[in-house]
mmCIF file of C-alpha atoms in Angstrom:
data_model
loop_
_atom_site.group_PDB
_atom_site.id
_atom_site.type_symbol
_atom_site.label_atom_id
_atom_site.label_comp_id
_atom_site.label_asym_id
_atom_site.label_seq_id
_atom_site.Cartn_x
_atom_site.Cartn_y
_atom_site.Cartn_z
ATOM 1 C CA MET A 792 0.000 0.000 0.000
ATOM 2 C CA LEU A 793 1.163 3.519 -0.856
ATOM 3 C CA ARG A 794 0.166 6.671 0.969
ATOM 4 C CA THR A 795 -0.839 9.132 -1.736
ATOM 5 C CA ILE A 796 -2.214 12.646 -2.024
ATOM 6 C CA GLY A 797 -4.380 13.013 -5.108
ATOM 7 C CA MET A 798 -5.228 16.438 -6.466
ATOM 8 C CA MET A 799 -7.749 17.655 -8.998
ATOM 9 C CA SER A 800 -8.553 21.065 -10.421
ATOM 10 C CA GLY A 801 -11.669 20.654 -12.514
ATOM 11 C CA THR A 802 -13.250 22.544 -15.365
ATOM 12 C CA SER A 803 -15.194 24.744 -12.949
ATOM 13 C CA LEU A 804 -11.867 26.566 -12.312
ATOM 14 C CA ASP A 805 -12.809 27.160 -8.687
ATOM 15 C CA GLY A 806 -9.826 25.675 -6.854
ATOM 16 C CA VAL A 807 -7.853 22.535 -6.093
ATOM 17 C CA ASP A 808 -9.194 19.513 -4.225
ATOM 18 C CA ALA A 809 -6.649 17.371 -2.378
ATOM 19 C CA ALA A 810 -7.236 14.032 -0.656
ATOM 20 C CA TRP A 811 -5.071 11.481 1.179
ATOM 21 C CA VAL A 812 -5.553 7.855 0.150
ATOM 22 C CA GLU A 813 -3.908 4.594 1.162
ATOM 23 C CA THR A 814 -3.973 2.355 -1.904
ATOM 24 C CA ASP A 815 -2.057 -0.072 -4.068
ATOM 25 C CA GLY A 816 -3.913 1.170 -7.142
ATOM 26 C CA GLU A 817 -6.410 -1.698 -7.019
ATOM 27 C CA ARG A 818 -7.637 -1.711 -3.445
ATOM 28 C CA ILE A 819 -8.414 1.223 -1.179
ATOM 29 C CA GLY A 820 -7.062 0.698 2.311
ATOM 30 C CA ARG A 821 -8.032 3.966 3.963
ATOM 31 C CA LEU A 822 -9.380 7.357 2.969
ATOM 32 C CA GLY A 823 -7.823 10.162 4.989
ATOM 33 C CA PRO A 824 -8.101 13.945 5.192
ATOM 34 C CA ARG A 825 -9.284 15.989 2.260
ATOM 35 C CA LEU A 826 -9.633 19.700 1.605
ATOM 36 C CA THR A 827 -10.379 22.299 -1.018
ATOM 37 C CA LEU A 828 -8.199 25.362 -1.521
ATOM 38 C CA PRO A 829 -10.076 27.928 -3.618
ATOM 39 C CA TYR A 830 -8.266 29.884 -6.281
ATOM 40 C CA ASP A 831 -8.154 33.612 -5.688
ATOM 41 C CA ASP A 832 -10.208 35.726 -8.063
ATOM 42 C CA GLY A 833 -7.137 36.769 -10.028
ATOM 43 C CA LEU A 834 -5.969 33.207 -10.714
ATOM 44 C CA ARG A 835 -9.497 32.089 -11.579
ATOM 45 C CA ARG A 836 -9.845 34.997 -14.015
ATOM 46 C CA ASP A 837 -6.441 34.373 -15.595
ATOM 47 C CA LEU A 838 -7.028 30.632 -15.962
ATOM 48 C CA ARG A 839 -10.320 31.346 -17.708
ATOM 49 C CA ALA A 840 -8.547 33.804 -20.027
ATOM 50 C CA LEU A 841 -5.888 31.163 -20.708
ATOM 51 C CA LEU A 842 -8.566 28.560 -21.427
ATOM 52 C CA ASP A 843 -10.297 30.930 -23.866
ATOM 53 C CA ARG A 844 -7.016 31.759 -25.596
ATOM 54 C CA ALA A 845 -5.958 28.123 -25.841
ATOM 55 C CA ASN A 846 -9.248 27.177 -27.481
ATOM 56 C CA ALA A 847 -9.068 30.127 -29.872
ATOM 57 C CA ALA A 848 -5.471 29.248 -30.771
ATOM 58 C CA ALA A 849 -6.239 25.563 -31.296
ATOM 59 C CA ALA A 850 -7.288 26.262 -34.886
ATOM 60 C CA GLY A 851 -3.874 27.813 -35.571
ATOM 61 C CA ASN A 852 -0.451 27.114 -34.207
ATOM 62 C CA GLY A 853 -1.473 27.092 -30.558
ATOM 63 C CA LEU A 854 -0.015 29.128 -27.724
ATOM 64 C CA PRO A 855 3.775 29.532 -27.760
ATOM 65 C CA PRO A 856 5.516 27.856 -24.810
ATOM 66 C CA ASP A 857 6.905 31.208 -23.644
ATOM 67 C CA ASP A 858 3.501 32.908 -23.587
ATOM 68 C CA PRO A 859 3.645 35.186 -20.485
ATOM 69 C CA LEU A 860 0.107 34.402 -19.308
ATOM 70 C CA LEU A 861 0.742 30.673 -19.682
ATOM 71 C CA LEU A 862 4.003 30.777 -17.715
ATOM 72 C CA ASP A 863 2.491 32.925 -14.971
ATOM 73 C CA CYS A 864 -0.590 30.717 -14.582
ATOM 74 C CA VAL A 865 1.489 27.533 -14.496
ATOM 75 C CA ARG A 866 3.646 28.842 -11.665
ATOM 76 C CA ARG A 867 0.767 30.226 -9.593
ATOM 77 C CA LEU A 868 -1.296 27.083 -10.119
ATOM 78 C CA THR A 869 1.603 24.851 -9.063
ATOM 79 C CA LEU A 870 2.298 26.936 -5.957
ATOM 80 C CA ARG A 871 -1.344 26.597 -4.945
ATOM 81 C CA HIS A 872 -1.126 22.829 -5.346
ATOM 82 C CA ALA A 873 1.987 22.770 -3.158
ATOM 83 C CA GLU A 874 0.023 24.674 -0.519
ATOM 84 C CA ALA A 875 -2.710 22.034 -0.764
ATOM 85 C CA VAL A 876 -0.203 19.218 -0.160
ATOM 86 C CA ALA A 877 1.090 21.010 2.919
ATOM 87 C CA ALA A 878 -2.424 21.723 4.177
ATOM 88 C CA VAL A 879 -3.429 18.049 4.044
ATOM 89 C CA ALA A 880 -0.850 17.636 6.847
ATOM 90 C CA GLU A 881 -0.428 13.878 6.369
ATOM 91 C CA ASP A 882 2.790 12.258 5.205
ATOM 92 C CA ALA A 883 2.660 10.668 1.771
ATOM 93 C CA ASP A 884 4.816 8.523 -0.486
ATOM 94 C CA LEU A 885 3.464 9.909 -3.741
ATOM 95 C CA ILE A 886 1.477 12.813 -5.161
ATOM 96 C CA GLY A 887 -1.034 12.559 -8.017
ATOM 97 C CA PHE A 888 -1.046 15.881 -9.904
ATOM 98 C CA HIS A 889 -3.656 16.247 -12.632
ATOM 99 C CA GLY A 890 -3.105 19.941 -13.350
ATOM 100 C CA GLN A 891 -5.610 22.250 -15.017
ATOM 101 C CA THR A 892 -7.147 21.272 -18.342
ATOM 102 C CA ILE A 893 -7.130 24.237 -20.705
ATOM 103 C CA LEU A 894 -7.754 22.369 -23.974
ATOM 104 C CA HIS A 895 -9.280 18.998 -24.791
ATOM 105 C CA ARG A 896 -9.519 17.903 -28.419
ATOM 106 C CA PRO A 897 -9.514 14.089 -28.404
ATOM 107 C CA ALA A 898 -9.325 11.688 -31.313
ATOM 108 C CA GLY A 899 -12.086 11.943 -33.870
ATOM 109 C CA ARG A 900 -12.687 15.629 -33.180
ATOM 110 C CA GLY A 901 -10.075 17.183 -35.406
ATOM 111 C CA GLY A 902 -6.956 16.872 -33.330
ATOM 112 C CA GLY A 903 -6.077 14.254 -30.798
ATOM 113 C CA LEU A 904 -4.834 16.708 -28.175
ATOM 114 C CA THR A 905 -5.343 17.142 -24.473
ATOM 115 C CA TRP A 906 -3.483 19.807 -22.502
ATOM 116 C CA GLN A 907 -3.222 20.051 -18.729
ATOM 117 C CA VAL A 908 -1.006 22.836 -17.380
ATOM 118 C CA GLY A 909 1.087 22.628 -14.227
ATOM 119 C CA ASP A 910 4.766 22.152 -13.406
ATOM 120 C CA ALA A 911 5.192 18.652 -11.962
ATOM 121 C CA ALA A 912 8.960 19.091 -11.533
ATOM 122 C CA LEU A 913 8.429 22.257 -9.494
ATOM 123 C CA LEU A 914 5.768 20.522 -7.398
ATOM 124 C CA ALA A 915 8.161 17.643 -6.676
ATOM 125 C CA GLU A 916 10.829 20.156 -5.664
ATOM 126 C CA LEU A 917 8.500 22.146 -3.428
ATOM 127 C CA THR A 918 7.025 19.115 -1.662
ATOM 128 C CA GLY A 919 10.022 16.795 -1.648
ATOM 129 C CA LYS A 920 7.761 13.998 -2.931
ATOM 130 C CA PRO A 921 7.639 12.016 -6.182
ATOM 131 C CA VAL A 922 4.856 13.231 -8.468
ATOM 132 C CA ALA A 923 2.740 11.232 -10.931
ATOM 133 C CA HIS A 924 1.317 13.432 -13.686
ATOM 134 C CA ASP A 925 0.331 13.608 -17.385
ATOM 135 C CA PHE A 926 -2.402 11.011 -16.952
ATOM 136 C CA ARG A 927 -4.225 11.557 -20.269
ATOM 137 C CA SER A 928 -1.651 11.884 -23.049
ATOM 138 C CA ALA A 929 -0.871 8.202 -23.642
ATOM 139 C CA ASP A 930 -4.557 7.393 -24.094
ATOM 140 C CA VAL A 931 -5.119 10.238 -26.569
ATOM 141 C CA ALA A 932 -1.971 9.277 -28.481
ATOM 142 C CA ALA A 933 -3.379 5.734 -28.828
ATOM 143 C CA GLY A 934 -6.658 7.067 -30.243
ATOM 144 C CA GLY A 935 -8.655 7.221 -27.005
ATOM 145 C CA GLN A 936 -10.711 10.097 -25.700
ATOM 146 C CA GLY A 937 -8.421 10.734 -22.722
ATOM 147 C CA ALA A 938 -11.487 10.947 -20.477
ATOM 148 C CA PRO A 939 -13.088 10.007 -18.176
ATOM 149 C CA LEU A 940 -10.208 8.698 -16.048
ATOM 150 C CA VAL A 941 -12.057 8.032 -12.785
ATOM 151 C CA PRO A 942 -14.064 4.852 -13.621
ATOM 152 C CA VAL A 943 -11.453 2.402 -12.315
ATOM 153 C CA PHE A 944 -11.537 4.284 -8.990
ATOM 154 C CA HIS A 945 -15.349 4.272 -8.929
ATOM 155 C CA ALA A 946 -15.294 0.508 -9.439
ATOM 156 C CA ALA A 947 -12.925 0.000 -6.506
ATOM 157 C CA LEU A 948 -14.952 2.293 -4.262
ATOM 158 C CA ALA A 949 -18.258 0.612 -5.182
ATOM 159 C CA ALA A 950 -16.979 -2.961 -4.847
ATOM 160 C CA GLU A 951 -19.598 -3.909 -2.240
ATOM 161 C CA LEU A 952 -22.555 -1.915 -3.616
ATOM 162 C CA PRO A 953 -25.475 -3.433 -5.555
ATOM 163 C CA LYS A 954 -25.146 -3.195 -9.328
ATOM 164 C CA PRO A 955 -25.654 -2.133 -12.051
ATOM 165 C CA LEU A 956 -24.762 1.268 -10.630
ATOM 166 C CA ALA A 957 -24.270 4.699 -12.207
ATOM 167 C CA VAL A 958 -21.844 7.165 -10.628
ATOM 168 C CA LEU A 959 -22.377 10.675 -11.955
ATOM 169 C CA ASN A 960 -19.870 13.483 -11.520
ATOM 170 C CA LEU A 961 -21.153 17.009 -12.091
ATOM 171 C CA GLY A 962 -18.275 19.432 -12.518
ATOM 172 C CA GLY A 963 -17.936 21.953 -15.312
ATOM 173 C CA VAL A 964 -18.716 18.978 -17.564
ATOM 174 C CA GLY A 965 -20.740 15.941 -16.474
ATOM 175 C CA ASN A 966 -19.492 12.360 -16.746
ATOM 176 C CA VAL A 967 -20.974 9.002 -15.827
ATOM 177 C CA THR A 968 -19.462 5.649 -14.888
ATOM 178 C CA TRP A 969 -21.711 2.599 -15.326
ATOM 179 C CA ILE A 970 -20.549 -0.431 -13.348
ATOM 180 C CA GLY A 971 -22.078 -3.778 -14.278
ATOM 181 C CA ALA A 972 -22.722 -6.725 -12.006
ATOM 182 C CA ASN A 973 -19.744 -8.508 -13.581
ATOM 183 C CA GLY A 974 -17.467 -5.490 -13.128
ATOM 184 C CA ALA A 975 -17.853 -4.212 -16.691
ATOM 185 C CA LEU A 976 -17.212 -0.477 -17.088
ATOM 186 C CA VAL A 977 -18.836 1.973 -19.499
ATOM 187 C CA ALA A 978 -18.095 5.672 -19.105
ATOM 188 C CA PHE A 979 -18.463 8.917 -21.038
ATOM 189 C CA ASP A 980 -19.069 12.627 -20.703
ATOM 190 C CA THR A 981 -22.788 13.325 -20.508
ATOM 191 C CA GLY A 982 -22.673 16.994 -21.525
ATOM 192 C CA PRO A 983 -22.237 20.462 -20.028
ATOM 193 C CA ALA A 984 -23.005 20.606 -16.321
ATOM 194 C CA ASN A 985 -21.953 23.365 -13.904
ATOM 195 C CA GLY A 986 -19.833 25.216 -16.469
ATOM 196 C CA PRO A 987 -22.568 27.087 -18.385
ATOM 197 C CA LEU A 988 -24.597 27.651 -15.217
ATOM 198 C CA ASP A 989 -21.589 29.118 -13.390
ATOM 199 C CA ASP A 990 -20.838 31.405 -16.341
ATOM 200 C CA TRP A 991 -24.485 32.490 -16.448
ATOM 201 C CA ALA A 992 -24.623 33.244 -12.714
ATOM 202 C CA ARG A 993 -21.370 35.213 -12.901
ATOM 203 C CA ARG A 994 -22.619 37.370 -15.772
ATOM 204 C CA HIS A 995 -26.069 38.019 -14.331
ATOM 205 C CA THR A 996 -25.475 38.152 -10.567
ATOM 206 C CA GLY A 997 -21.723 38.539 -10.074
ATOM 207 C CA ALA A 998 -21.683 35.367 -7.948
ATOM 208 C CA ALA A 999 -19.319 32.502 -8.718
ATOM 209 C CA CYS A 1000 -22.242 30.105 -9.142
ATOM 210 C CA ASP A 1001 -25.972 29.750 -8.585
ATOM 211 C CA TRP A 1002 -25.769 28.987 -4.881
ATOM 212 C CA ASP A 1003 -28.144 26.116 -4.006
ATOM 213 C CA GLY A 1004 -29.992 26.700 -7.278
ATOM 214 C CA ALA A 1005 -31.809 29.758 -5.891
ATOM 215 C CA LEU A 1006 -31.693 31.680 -9.183
ATOM 216 C CA ALA A 1007 -32.896 28.680 -11.205
ATOM 217 C CA ALA A 1008 -35.671 27.984 -8.688
ATOM 218 C CA ALA A 1009 -37.039 31.484 -9.292
ATOM 219 C CA GLY A 1010 -37.379 30.911 -13.048
ATOM 220 C CA GLU A 1011 -38.895 28.552 -15.588
ATOM 221 C CA ALA A 1012 -37.133 26.537 -18.264
ATOM 222 C CA HIS A 1013 -37.963 27.559 -21.833
ATOM 223 C CA PRO A 1014 -39.005 24.433 -23.784
ATOM 224 C CA GLU A 1015 -37.988 25.762 -27.204
ATOM 225 C CA VAL A 1016 -34.493 26.733 -26.098
ATOM 226 C CA LEU A 1017 -34.097 23.455 -24.219
ATOM 227 C CA ALA A 1018 -35.190 21.456 -27.269
ATOM 228 C CA ARG A 1019 -32.602 23.211 -29.430
ATOM 229 C CA LEU A 1020 -29.859 22.487 -26.914
ATOM 230 C CA LEU A 1021 -30.758 18.815 -26.559
ATOM 231 C CA ALA A 1022 -30.926 18.390 -30.344
ATOM 232 C CA HIS A 1023 -27.135 18.663 -30.494
ATOM 233 C CA PRO A 1024 -25.678 15.555 -32.205
ATOM 234 C CA PHE A 1025 -23.334 14.906 -29.271
ATOM 235 C CA PHE A 1026 -26.184 13.347 -27.306
ATOM 236 C CA SER A 1027 -26.984 10.689 -29.905
ATOM 237 C CA LEU A 1028 -23.304 9.920 -30.493
ATOM 238 C CA PRO A 1029 -22.438 6.560 -28.894
ATOM 239 C CA PRO A 1030 -19.576 6.426 -26.417
ATOM 240 C CA PRO A 1031 -16.668 6.712 -26.044
ATOM 241 C CA LYS A 1032 -17.022 10.478 -26.107
ATOM 242 C CA SER A 1033 -15.742 13.449 -24.140
ATOM 243 C CA LEU A 1034 -16.033 17.222 -24.136
ATOM 244 C CA ASP A 1035 -13.976 20.352 -23.750
ATOM 245 C CA ARG A 1036 -15.236 22.938 -21.235
ATOM 246 C CA LEU A 1037 -16.150 25.325 -24.092
ATOM 247 C CA ASP A 1038 -17.512 22.879 -26.674
ATOM 248 C CA PHE A 1039 -21.109 24.069 -26.354
ATOM 249 C CA GLY A 1040 -20.353 27.798 -26.337
ATOM 250 C CA ARG A 1041 -21.576 28.462 -29.879
ATOM 251 C CA VAL A 1042 -24.613 26.199 -29.414
ATOM 252 C CA LEU A 1043 -25.617 28.074 -26.277
ATOM 253 C CA ARG A 1044 -25.274 31.411 -28.057
ATOM 254 C CA GLU A 1045 -27.349 30.279 -31.024
ATOM 255 C CA SER A 1046 -30.044 28.519 -28.998
ATOM 256 C CA GLY A 1047 -31.711 31.721 -27.838
ATOM 257 C CA ALA A 1048 -30.640 31.193 -24.231
ATOM 258 C CA GLU A 1049 -28.703 34.464 -24.186
ATOM 259 C CA GLY A 1050 -31.903 36.483 -24.517
ATOM 260 C CA LEU A 1051 -33.679 34.913 -21.545
ATOM 261 C CA PRO A 1052 -34.240 36.641 -18.207
ATOM 262 C CA ALA A 1053 -31.652 35.703 -15.604
ATOM 263 C CA ALA A 1054 -33.816 33.275 -13.623
ATOM 264 C CA ASP A 1055 -35.319 31.633 -16.708
ATOM 265 C CA GLY A 1056 -31.886 31.204 -18.250
ATOM 266 C CA ALA A 1057 -30.607 29.512 -15.102
ATOM 267 C CA ALA A 1058 -33.665 27.230 -14.986
ATOM 268 C CA THR A 1059 -33.135 26.316 -18.645
ATOM 269 C CA LEU A 1060 -29.477 25.473 -18.060
ATOM 270 C CA VAL A 1061 -30.415 23.302 -15.070
ATOM 271 C CA ALA A 1062 -32.934 21.459 -17.247
ATOM 272 C CA PHE A 1063 -30.253 21.130 -19.936
ATOM 273 C CA CYS A 1064 -27.834 19.537 -17.470
ATOM 274 C CA ALA A 1065 -30.462 17.013 -16.333
ATOM 275 C CA GLY A 1066 -31.665 16.368 -19.888
ATOM 276 C CA SER A 1067 -28.080 15.697 -20.972
ATOM 277 C CA VAL A 1068 -27.728 13.022 -18.298
ATOM 278 C CA ALA A 1069 -31.080 11.476 -19.210
ATOM 279 C CA ALA A 1070 -30.036 11.369 -22.869
ATOM 280 C CA GLY A 1071 -27.108 9.192 -21.830
ATOM 281 C CA LEU A 1072 -29.417 6.435 -20.599
ATOM 282 C CA ARG A 1073 -29.705 5.077 -24.149
ATOM 283 C CA HIS A 1074 -25.972 4.393 -24.164
ATOM 284 C CA LEU A 1075 -25.862 2.308 -20.965
ATOM 285 C CA PRO A 1076 -25.848 -1.495 -21.323
ATOM 286 C CA ALA A 1077 -28.665 -1.816 -18.754
ATOM 287 C CA PRO A 1078 -30.597 0.590 -16.514
ATOM 288 C CA PRO A 1079 -28.720 1.265 -13.259
ATOM 289 C CA ARG A 1080 -30.330 0.484 -9.933
ATOM 290 C CA GLU A 1081 -29.580 4.040 -8.850
ATOM 291 C CA TRP A 1082 -27.481 7.138 -9.579
ATOM 292 C CA LEU A 1083 -24.923 8.368 -7.050
ATOM 293 C CA VAL A 1084 -23.955 11.984 -7.648
ATOM 294 C CA GLY A 1085 -20.644 13.624 -6.785
ATOM 295 C CA GLY A 1086 -19.063 16.953 -7.669
ATOM 296 C CA GLY A 1087 -20.298 20.474 -7.070
ATOM 297 C CA GLY A 1088 -23.528 19.933 -8.987
ATOM 298 C CA ARG A 1089 -24.970 17.771 -6.223
ATOM 299 C CA ARG A 1090 -24.958 20.848 -3.966
ATOM 300 C CA ASN A 1091 -27.381 22.599 -6.314
ATOM 301 C CA ALA A 1092 -30.861 21.665 -5.110
ATOM 302 C CA ALA A 1093 -32.418 22.675 -8.435
ATOM 303 C CA VAL A 1094 -30.073 20.335 -10.322
ATOM 304 C CA MET A 1095 -30.809 17.421 -8.007
ATOM 305 C CA ARG A 1096 -34.572 17.948 -8.341
ATOM 306 C CA ALA A 1097 -34.248 18.130 -12.123
ATOM 307 C CA LEU A 1098 -32.202 14.925 -12.221
ATOM 308 C CA GLN A 1099 -34.754 13.041 -10.149
ATOM 309 C CA ALA A 1100 -37.530 14.252 -12.453
ATOM 310 C CA ALA A 1101 -35.596 13.333 -15.616
ATOM 311 C CA LEU A 1102 -34.324 9.895 -14.559
ATOM 312 C CA PRO A 1103 -36.522 6.861 -13.821
ATOM 313 C CA GLN A 1104 -34.110 5.524 -11.192
ATOM 314 C CA PRO A 1105 -33.403 6.903 -7.692
ATOM 315 C CA VAL A 1106 -30.892 9.760 -7.553
ATOM 316 C CA ARG A 1107 -28.872 10.231 -4.376
ATOM 317 C CA PRO A 1108 -25.826 12.263 -3.379
ATOM 318 C CA ALA A 1109 -22.630 10.272 -2.915
ATOM 319 C CA GLU A 1110 -22.868 10.819 0.836
ATOM 320 C CA ALA A 1111 -25.878 8.468 0.925
ATOM 321 C CA VAL A 1112 -23.468 5.514 0.726
ATOM 322 C CA GLY A 1113 -20.789 7.073 2.929
ATOM 323 C CA TRP A 1114 -18.681 8.655 0.197
ATOM 324 C CA ASP A 1115 -17.439 12.245 0.210
ATOM 325 C CA GLY A 1116 -18.843 13.800 -2.960
ATOM 326 C CA ASP A 1117 -16.411 16.716 -2.821
ATOM 327 C CA ALA A 1118 -13.363 14.452 -2.600
ATOM 328 C CA LEU A 1119 -14.067 11.748 -5.186
ATOM 329 C CA GLU A 1120 -12.008 13.123 -8.052
ATOM 330 C CA ALA A 1121 -9.039 14.032 -5.859
ATOM 331 C CA GLN A 1122 -9.197 10.575 -4.266
ATOM 332 C CA ALA A 1123 -9.312 9.092 -7.760
ATOM 333 C CA PHE A 1124 -6.031 10.744 -8.697
ATOM 334 C CA GLY A 1125 -4.437 9.369 -5.544
ATOM 335 C CA VAL A 1126 -5.415 5.890 -6.728
ATOM 336 C CA LEU A 1127 -4.385 6.645 -10.316
ATOM 337 C CA ALA A 1128 -0.988 7.867 -9.094
ATOM 338 C CA ALA A 1129 -0.420 4.466 -7.489
ATOM 339 C CA ARG A 1130 -1.447 2.810 -10.752
ATOM 340 C CA VAL A 1131 1.101 4.943 -12.636
ATOM 341 C CA ALA A 1132 3.803 3.894 -10.173
ATOM 342 C CA ARG A 1133 2.896 0.220 -10.621
ATOM 343 C CA GLY A 1134 2.420 0.364 -14.398
ATOM 344 C CA LEU A 1135 -1.249 -0.616 -14.164
ATOM 345 C CA PRO A 1136 -3.796 0.432 -16.824
ATOM 346 C CA LEU A 1137 -5.504 3.794 -16.394
ATOM 347 C CA THR A 1138 -7.925 3.586 -19.333
ATOM 348 C CA PHE A 1139 -9.939 0.862 -21.008
ATOM 349 C CA PRO A 1140 -11.931 0.262 -24.207
ATOM 350 C CA GLY A 1141 -15.216 0.865 -22.380
ATOM 351 C CA THR A 1142 -14.145 4.087 -20.685
ATOM 352 C CA THR A 1143 -12.150 6.075 -23.248
ATOM 353 C CA GLY A 1144 -12.176 3.895 -26.353
ATOM 354 C CA ALA A 1145 -8.569 2.880 -25.782
ATOM 355 C CA PRO A 1146 -7.606 -0.014 -28.064
ATOM 356 C CA ARG A 1147 -6.765 -2.131 -24.993
ATOM 357 C CA PRO A 1148 -6.249 -1.524 -21.263
ATOM 358 C CA LEU A 1149 -3.549 1.147 -21.331
ATOM 359 C CA PRO A 1150 -1.081 2.289 -18.687
ATOM 360 C CA GLY A 1151 -0.113 5.935 -18.776
ATOM 361 C CA GLY A 1152 1.184 8.890 -16.833
ATOM 362 C CA SER A 1153 4.708 9.903 -15.948
ATOM 363 C CA LEU A 1154 6.588 9.807 -12.657
ATOM 364 C CA ILE A 1155 9.047 12.424 -11.428
ATOM 365 C CA GLY A 1156 11.230 11.230 -8.566
ATOM 366 C CA ARG A 1157 11.521 7.836 -6.911
ATOM 367 C CA LEU A 1158 9.287 6.110 -4.434
ATOM 368 C CA PRO A 1159 10.746 5.442 -0.996
#
């Protein structure tokens, strides 16, 4: 068993989650402390600007490696992750460092590129610990989607739970892991989740998100706009499939959502999130017994109500089975770090479309 600290900064751009895990990459011995360190407003703003620039540059030659904003964000982001390691205040053998995704263009979508920024060598120097990083590149290079990466962790965590089971993560983008009774895994991105709703709340209220779904609860979803959003071909596309944080930007602009009142727009985006998940049901091998929801979206009461209305199975927060819904992705990267160290597969044909179970990631430093 290795003592690891896994870290994840998701597409919501709100901060870094860190979690201590005892694991050999296959079994989970103990789950220890976890925390979230928010990004300051300046780093959040600059990361969003970097994300926008990276996506705009993807059609050309990309961002140069000496781009000042890129270099500045990488250093500040890495320093914040080092602070998170120190704040966990538990000794560890290994750190799992995902970094911040600023561009995701997987195979079959005109590129085969995934880009997570962060300086793993600097993090290893600052913490004095070996660092596993670059979890997605090998899968994308082999023709996979590079996402989702967490299904193998979900399967280990849910070993004793009744199946089939669906584990839904609602970050900036939504993703689902379906676990069959025989251990089979199917996973894919379901569609936009908190990302558009956070952007909407920021523009219309100045808040970082729609706290507890209060804005959405005050409005009504517009059926015509919702129908246009759910008509996007992504939802009928069979998995494997994954999304970039900004993939639906043009669709949202052209749907008519931009002209809605603030509360109605929020309600429509909540319904879009839930409808996206429901559209994924057709791609699951069998209906799950229930949906367990992690990520920030489960804290939005309007989203949880919409999910329960859209899905025929029970929908419960991850805490209903004793999990910590805020820590799942960070815990996953603690487990994945151990898998990198042991050379175990990170991705599979049913999760990313990898041609076979594929190891991946890179390791800086040596284990004790």
